[in-house]
Amino acid sequence: MDVKKKEYNREKSVNQFVLMIMTVIDSFLFFGYINDYRQGHIEFGFMISVVLAVLSSLAVSYGVFLKKRDTGAFKHVSMVGYMVVYALALFGARNDLVFVMVFPLTLIYILYYDYKMILRIAAGFGAINVADLIYAVAVLKHMHSGSEWNSASVLLQGASVIVYLVVLCGTTKLSNQNNDMRIANVSEEKEKSARLLQDVLEVVSVVRQNSEDAEDFIQILSQNIASAASALGDISAGNSSNTENIGKQTVMTENIQNMILKTREMSDEMLELSRQSAEAVKNGQNSADDLHRQSEKTREANEQVVVSVNGLIENAGAVEEITEQIFNISSQTNLLALNASIESARAGEAGRGFAVVAEEIRMLADESRKLTEMIQKIVSEIKQNADAARYTVDHVMEVTHEERRLIRSTEQQFSSIGEKMDGLDQNVQEIYHKIDEIFTSNQVIVDSINQISAVSQEVFASTQQAVELGEDASRQAEQVRDCMKELKRTVASVEQYRAEG
């Protein structure tokens, strides 16, 4: 229900209750004065004037109310009509207590929260009573009941009405000021909390992007204070409703306070986890640096192995060339020794000794050739092994190069993670500070609500004084006393609810 609808219902309820009370009072006056006339207590002309005034006032009031139930004109029309009836009844009364008719209806007009109108009501009824006292003292020279002029009765009427009207004005003014002040305080704190919560939600949105999912902040504070009740008996219900709403507001703010405390604990855990993660990233980066340095050492050692293997291959090639030359020389020596043996055989007995030497040379040359072939085979195997070793070392170099590339990539990833962790840590710290601000603001709201509760009690005390004054004035104010007793019982129940809250 929007604000306009609430205001419409409030004005309608107050107007309806005022009309009901006015109808009851005017009905008593209508039938009472007719009965007094039938019994001969009053004259016919006075009875007719009062009856016509009552009927006219009711007719105009009902017409205005039925035309538009929430109209602001009703309170003015109804009060003017009641003033006319009150003045006629007071000036023509045969009873000294008729002046108490001012109490029940005027008290209800507090529900309109219209201080200027209350001042006009006080001025009007005060003037009527002063004029009546002057009329009784100066013109009638006796009391309305016919008894002799009594200063105590005159003082009682004047003091009761004047004090009541002063208290009525003061109570209305204090009530309006307190309502305006508490609404302004609560609205200001709600707006501040809303702004702080909006800031926190924006920060949480950033954290959610960096840490997958963050705690959702829920809730915005929003409760409206109930309007004043629609009847005299509802004055107590209105104060009870305000106190009950304040109690609910207190419970909600305490719940929010607990949620903020839990969120702050989670923020502490997030901050600690962020710091631990940053430390782990730093350790990982240091390990990657150590691995990079070790990889450099491995690369340098592999380069030395490559140099050594290349030298081995070159030396093996040189040995192979030398053995090839030895093999050729051995082959030539063997061929020469064979030719020498043939020539020595042709020489006969004279060349026999040379043949023996030539044979030995041939055998040695043949043995040298075999050894040379074995050396060539060994050298060939050495070259093959060296080639295989060089291939293996080349492969190791490639793997080492890839390892260094991966290490550099790991270092870059650790560096990027470190930067993101720094950003995450800053966001978590900002959330922590924002939560502290919300905690402080919510505490201010709790204090304001407690102050509002105290002010409500002061308004209740002021209203109670006004009603007690009416009770002391006359037994016709019994209905008001009953309402105030009901108000006391209701407030006692409200205090019990506050204690439980």
PDB file of C-alpha atoms in Angstrom, residues 109-119 172-173:
ATOM      1  CA  TYR A 109      -8.776  15.805  17.546  1.00  0.00           C
ATOM      2  CA  ILE A 110      -5.183  15.033  18.619  1.00  0.00           C
ATOM      3  CA  LEU A 111      -5.398  12.233  16.043  1.00  0.00           C
ATOM      4  CA  TYR A 112      -5.376  14.821  13.229  1.00  0.00           C
ATOM      5  CA  TYR A 113      -1.839  15.985  14.217  1.00  0.00           C
ATOM      6  CA  ASP A 114      -2.920  19.558  13.364  1.00  0.00           C
ATOM      7  CA  TYR A 115      -1.389  21.876  15.960  1.00  0.00           C
ATOM      8  CA  LYS A 116      -2.906  25.061  14.492  1.00  0.00           C
ATOM      9  CA  MET A 117      -6.376  23.559  14.610  1.00  0.00           C
ATOM     10  CA  ILE A 118      -5.846  22.505  18.246  1.00  0.00           C
ATOM     11  CA  LEU A 119      -4.898  26.111  19.027  1.00  0.00           C
ATOM     12  CA  THR A 172      -0.211  17.912  20.447  1.00  0.00           C
ATOM     13  CA  LYS A 173       2.851  20.066  19.812  1.00  0.00           C
TER      14      LYS A 173
END
